[in-house]
Amino acid sequence: METSEPTADEVDDFLRTVGQLLEEFRKVKSSQTRDKDVGHLLDCLDEFLTVETAFCLRDLSAVFVGENRTKILSHWRDVEDYRQMHFPYEIPEGESKESAFLLRWSHLKKFVHSCLYLDIRYKAGAPLLTHSIYGSAAALSMLFATIVAFFYQDLYGSLSRNLFFALVIAYIFKDRFKEIFRDWLSNVIFRRWIPDRRLFIFMNNQRVGSAKENFGFVRSEELPLRAEDLIRDASRRFELSAFRPDSIFRYSREVSLSVSELPQQTCLIDIVRFNISEFLHNLGAKSEELPFFSEDGKSPKGEKLYNIYLLRVFSCAGRMDSEVIRITVNAKSVRRISIVKAYEIGNSVIENRGKFIYT
């Protein structure tokens, strides 16, 4: 459900909290001046937090008007003044100050991400098991072809036209049986142990966990949510219909972490990104004429909108929580994002191309 713009008091509280957080961090930084290496790292982190705060305040100012926008811009100027005073950067000859800033910002992000982000290394499914399954499928199909060859050889002799045709037909069906057996073994029997992709999680070049990813289209009955959780508002109750099933793409990830290898009081954040730009390219017309006339006698046009539902289910240590997000798009952009069903335990954080969207 959509909410109204925050009040002036709420904006003041938010800006005050941001200022207090930065101030507390800088107090910690000032207490570590004896160790030059630690002091340098904290300086880099302070610069990163300052620039990141400036980016966030800039984006917030774009969605506010009036007094709230003025307060945000005032706070943004204070942050910028602090950055220019404490973190001047060198501008190489022949480059603009904007390019020099972006290069410095790139280095800062790499520094922080190397500390905060775990190292993820990708690998295809389960190669040994996969090759074993493919070999088993080939063996079963070859067994069929061999039985046919032996049977017709005993029946017609080793050199005969009937044996020749029997072997050709047997080998045709052998290849089909091999594909059928391979698909059945891979996607039915051993699907649990053969993910589409495996991820190995490292921290400081030490493996701390792994993950399995699976992709594919499913039916609505296979979703790990109750039917009433899919569409809560009555006005859109018939969008998921048994008479016209929608296409549902499921992405699942199972993460296993070694708690003993992680520092105490570790907080992990799982970031999920979805790119819908290719989907928008295939939507076609942006508007369509309506079957009635307006006051000027012309047939008005209505904007064609499409809804994409993002269902996210989180399960950890026997606890499960879920949310449903509706993304309303037209042929060119995202028009609206609204939460149909919110998390009962956690909070949703939604971001669209780096711009904040309040829902």
XYZ file of C-alpha atoms in Angstrom:
359
model
C 0.000 0.000 0.000
C 1.247 3.465 -0.851
C 1.916 6.049 1.827
C 2.034 9.843 1.750
C 5.181 11.921 1.849
C 6.858 12.046 5.296
C 6.089 15.043 7.489
C 8.571 17.801 8.322
C 9.183 16.302 11.780
C 9.922 12.895 10.265
C 12.406 14.438 7.844
C 14.070 16.296 10.743
C 14.357 13.055 12.722
C 15.834 11.258 9.739
C 18.440 13.950 9.055
C 19.303 14.159 12.745
C 19.822 10.388 12.879
C 22.084 10.477 9.817
C 24.167 13.242 11.366
C 24.471 11.393 14.691
C 25.609 8.189 12.989
C 28.331 10.013 11.067
C 29.385 11.890 14.190
C 29.650 8.691 16.248
C 31.773 7.035 13.594
C 34.098 10.019 13.425
C 34.524 9.918 17.193
C 35.647 6.308 16.877
C 38.009 7.310 14.080
C 39.571 10.099 16.119
C 40.278 7.651 18.963
C 42.385 5.464 16.659
C 44.979 8.044 15.622
C 47.930 6.186 17.202
C 47.931 3.425 14.610
C 48.641 4.988 11.200
C 47.455 1.973 9.203
C 44.150 1.754 11.072
C 43.781 5.526 10.844
C 44.253 5.421 7.057
C 41.636 2.687 6.675
C 39.170 4.621 8.826
C 39.827 7.756 6.757
C 38.939 5.835 3.606
C 35.798 4.507 5.239
C 34.869 7.991 6.455
C 35.244 9.332 2.924
C 33.122 6.491 1.567
C 30.334 7.128 4.107
C 30.442 10.847 3.363
C 30.127 10.375 -0.397
C 27.468 7.672 -0.018
C 25.465 10.002 2.243
C 25.753 12.758 -0.367
C 24.434 10.399 -3.049
C 21.470 9.350 -0.889
C 20.568 12.923 0.033
C 20.778 13.958 -3.608
C 18.354 11.179 -4.593
C 16.009 12.039 -1.732
C 15.908 15.683 -2.763
C 14.576 14.608 -6.166
C 11.403 13.091 -4.661
C 10.568 15.871 -2.173
C 9.233 19.380 -2.665
C 8.946 22.517 -0.590
C 10.330 22.747 2.927
C 11.378 19.095 3.107
C 13.501 19.429 -0.002
C 15.105 22.598 1.356
C 16.086 20.820 4.592
C 17.568 17.875 2.699
C 19.573 20.134 0.395
C 20.880 22.093 3.399
C 22.082 18.877 5.012
C 23.567 17.798 1.679
C 25.601 21.029 1.495
C 26.994 20.392 4.989
C 28.056 16.905 3.920
C 29.655 18.252 0.748
C 31.525 20.952 2.678
C 32.928 18.302 5.020
C 34.021 16.154 2.071
C 35.758 18.986 0.259
C 37.509 20.103 3.438
C 38.754 16.726 4.658
C 39.092 14.681 1.463
C 40.500 16.751 -1.387
C 41.546 14.696 -4.401
C 44.162 15.279 -7.049
C 43.040 16.069 -10.593
C 45.477 14.608 -13.170
C 46.501 16.852 -16.017
C 44.129 16.638 -18.955
C 41.206 15.252 -16.936
C 38.119 16.965 -15.590
C 37.350 17.151 -11.886
C 34.249 15.027 -12.490
C 36.284 12.191 -14.025
C 38.837 12.422 -11.239
C 36.080 12.210 -8.634
C 34.487 9.153 -10.267
C 37.878 7.422 -10.393
C 38.403 8.131 -6.691
C 34.862 6.941 -5.928
C 35.512 3.714 -7.836
C 38.597 3.030 -5.707
C 36.643 3.709 -2.519
C 33.869 1.305 -3.504
C 36.367 -1.439 -4.298
C 38.057 -0.894 -0.935
C 34.810 -1.103 1.041
C 33.349 -3.950 -0.994
C 36.493 -6.021 -0.506
C 35.880 -5.773 3.248
C 32.098 -6.007 3.400
C 31.304 -8.364 0.536
C 32.029 -12.063 0.549
C 33.946 -13.519 -2.379
C 31.592 -15.592 -4.532
C 33.014 -18.117 -6.998
C 30.677 -19.741 -9.479
C 30.730 -23.276 -10.813
C 28.368 -25.369 -12.924
C 26.119 -28.026 -11.332
C 27.663 -31.234 -10.026
C 30.054 -32.363 -12.809
C 30.962 -35.822 -11.462
C 27.358 -36.768 -10.734
C 26.211 -35.238 -14.022
C 28.724 -37.216 -16.064
C 27.788 -40.367 -14.141
C 24.119 -39.835 -15.009
C 24.929 -39.195 -18.664
C 27.061 -42.348 -18.716
C 24.239 -44.368 -17.134
C 21.768 -43.077 -19.721
C 24.180 -44.002 -22.519
C 24.652 -47.475 -21.010
C 20.890 -48.111 -20.810
C 20.339 -47.000 -24.398
C 23.281 -49.076 -25.599
C 21.861 -52.068 -23.718
C 18.639 -51.674 -25.704
C 20.526 -51.517 -29.023
C 22.676 -54.543 -28.110
C 19.626 -56.652 -27.175
C 17.990 -55.787 -30.502
C 21.199 -56.669 -32.389
C 21.594 -60.034 -30.661
C 17.926 -60.932 -31.075
C 17.770 -60.229 -34.807
C 21.185 -61.775 -35.399
C 19.942 -65.055 -33.939
C 16.746 -64.731 -35.950
C 18.120 -63.718 -39.390
C 21.838 -64.464 -39.202
C 24.887 -62.216 -38.948
C 24.755 -60.904 -42.542
C 21.238 -60.163 -43.743
C 19.146 -57.298 -44.949
C 16.648 -57.681 -42.118
C 19.452 -57.440 -39.535
C 20.760 -54.290 -41.221
C 17.365 -52.535 -41.022
C 16.862 -53.731 -37.440
C 20.210 -52.249 -36.376
C 19.493 -48.910 -38.065
C 16.102 -48.615 -36.328
C 17.586 -49.745 -33.012
C 20.284 -47.085 -33.113
C 17.733 -44.404 -34.017
C 15.697 -45.270 -30.936
C 18.899 -45.707 -28.894
C 19.721 -41.989 -29.207
C 16.155 -41.011 -28.291
C 16.166 -43.353 -25.286
C 19.480 -41.873 -24.168
C 18.012 -38.352 -24.154
C 14.872 -39.548 -22.364
C 16.848 -41.423 -19.701
C 19.242 -38.502 -19.230
C 16.406 -35.991 -18.836
C 14.513 -38.287 -16.445
C 17.547 -39.025 -14.273
C 18.739 -35.383 -14.210
C 15.430 -33.574 -13.715
C 13.380 -36.104 -11.750
C 15.511 -38.554 -9.822
C 18.664 -36.567 -9.069
C 17.331 -32.992 -9.412
C 17.930 -32.298 -5.735
C 21.655 -33.011 -6.057
C 22.246 -31.320 -9.437
C 21.661 -27.545 -9.167
C 21.831 -25.312 -12.213
C 24.726 -23.471 -10.624
C 26.852 -23.788 -7.498
C 28.401 -20.915 -5.578
C 31.351 -21.208 -3.229
C 31.549 -18.450 -0.601
C 34.963 -17.270 0.566
C 36.110 -14.732 3.122
C 39.792 -13.787 3.182
C 40.507 -16.686 0.787
C 38.950 -19.122 3.259
C 35.832 -21.040 2.283
C 32.973 -20.258 4.675
C 30.012 -21.703 2.822
C 28.319 -22.687 -0.398
C 25.045 -22.168 -2.228
C 22.919 -23.932 -4.836
C 20.882 -22.067 -7.441
C 18.022 -23.425 -9.548
C 16.035 -21.744 -12.311
C 12.898 -22.778 -14.147
C 9.210 -22.259 -14.901
C 6.676 -23.709 -12.461
C 2.915 -23.926 -11.948
C 1.141 -21.764 -9.395
C 0.449 -24.854 -7.249
C 4.204 -25.348 -6.835
C 4.752 -21.940 -5.265
C 5.717 -22.072 -1.565
C 2.930 -19.623 -0.705
C -0.739 -19.880 0.083
C -3.145 -18.840 -2.669
C -4.553 -16.008 -0.539
C -1.053 -14.565 -0.155
C -0.594 -14.082 -3.887
C -3.223 -11.416 -4.441
C -4.572 -9.687 -1.340
C -6.533 -6.805 -2.880
C -9.958 -7.778 -4.191
C -9.706 -5.525 -7.255
C -6.995 -7.805 -8.712
C -8.288 -11.133 -7.465
C -8.586 -12.751 -10.893
C -5.120 -11.999 -12.229
C -3.882 -15.487 -11.319
C -6.644 -17.597 -12.827
C -6.957 -21.352 -13.243
C -8.500 -20.755 -16.685
C -5.567 -18.661 -17.911
C -2.438 -19.597 -15.993
C 0.287 -16.974 -15.863
C 3.938 -17.691 -16.589
C 5.799 -18.119 -13.315
C 9.571 -18.206 -13.251
C 11.135 -19.535 -10.060
C 14.638 -18.772 -8.878
C 15.672 -20.600 -5.721
C 18.880 -20.417 -3.743
C 19.902 -22.636 -0.842
C 22.785 -21.178 1.179
C 24.864 -23.147 3.702
C 27.308 -21.263 5.935
C 29.886 -22.483 8.430
C 29.117 -20.419 11.529
C 32.425 -21.332 13.149
C 34.336 -19.700 10.281
C 32.531 -16.352 10.579
C 33.358 -13.592 13.087
C 31.070 -13.255 16.082
C 27.946 -11.095 15.687
C 28.224 -11.249 11.906
C 25.363 -9.661 9.961
C 24.838 -11.004 6.440
C 22.717 -9.274 3.800
C 21.583 -11.151 0.691
C 21.101 -8.820 -2.290
C 18.818 -9.960 -5.132
C 18.837 -8.052 -8.435
C 16.365 -8.537 -11.289
C 16.727 -6.871 -14.686
C 13.381 -6.431 -16.459
C 14.652 -4.219 -19.313
C 14.467 -7.075 -21.849
C 10.894 -7.758 -20.786
C 9.950 -4.119 -21.376
C 11.393 -4.217 -24.903
C 8.846 -6.903 -25.868
C 5.711 -5.240 -24.507
C 4.849 -3.412 -27.708
C 2.560 -0.368 -27.821
C 2.546 2.068 -24.925
C -1.154 2.988 -25.319
C -4.307 1.775 -27.040
C -7.537 3.421 -28.175
C -10.616 2.916 -25.994
C -14.053 1.835 -27.330
C -15.826 5.092 -26.439
C -15.623 8.804 -27.253
C -14.512 11.795 -25.209
C -16.161 15.228 -25.157
C -14.294 16.387 -28.267
C -15.638 13.419 -30.233
C -12.330 11.599 -30.440
C -11.593 8.152 -29.134
C -9.296 8.545 -26.111
C -6.242 6.406 -25.545
C -5.442 4.497 -22.397
C -1.977 3.693 -21.173
C -1.228 -0.029 -21.342
C 0.085 -1.224 -18.003
C 1.363 -4.633 -17.017
C 1.843 -6.143 -13.577
C 4.827 -8.253 -12.616
C 4.576 -10.011 -9.270
C 7.770 -10.664 -7.355
C 7.303 -13.345 -4.703
C 10.127 -13.721 -2.210
C 10.215 -16.513 0.364
C 12.858 -16.621 3.072
C 13.479 -19.694 5.199
C 16.133 -20.029 7.909
C 16.431 -22.406 10.879
C 12.856 -23.633 10.457
C 11.342 -20.127 10.254
C 9.700 -18.964 7.035
C 8.643 -15.501 5.958
C 7.412 -14.175 2.631
C 6.423 -11.045 0.761
C 4.681 -10.235 -2.515
C 5.654 -7.124 -4.485
C 3.682 -5.846 -7.471
C 5.723 -4.011 -10.112
C 3.552 -2.018 -12.521
C 5.305 -1.219 -15.806
C 4.544 0.201 -19.213
C 6.505 -0.316 -22.407
C 9.235 2.102 -21.313
C 9.658 2.164 -17.557
C 8.568 1.112 -14.095
C 5.489 3.125 -13.150
C 4.809 1.928 -9.636
C 6.031 -0.542 -7.030
C 3.703 -1.580 -4.238
C 3.841 -4.217 -1.531
C 0.874 -6.615 -1.695
C 2.018 -8.753 1.225
C 4.787 -7.519 3.526
C 7.264 -9.557 5.533
C 5.916 -10.418 8.979
C 9.394 -10.465 10.559
C 11.703 -8.330 8.413
C 11.389 -5.188 6.303
C 11.396 -4.770 2.528
C 14.054 -2.603 0.915
C 13.193 -1.721 -2.679
C 15.433 0.184 -5.046
C 14.917 1.060 -8.700
C 18.088 1.968 -10.609
C 19.524 3.614 -7.534
C 16.436 5.797 -6.987
C 14.362 5.406 -3.839
C 10.710 4.432 -4.261
C 8.378 4.894 -1.288
C 5.640 2.285 -1.014
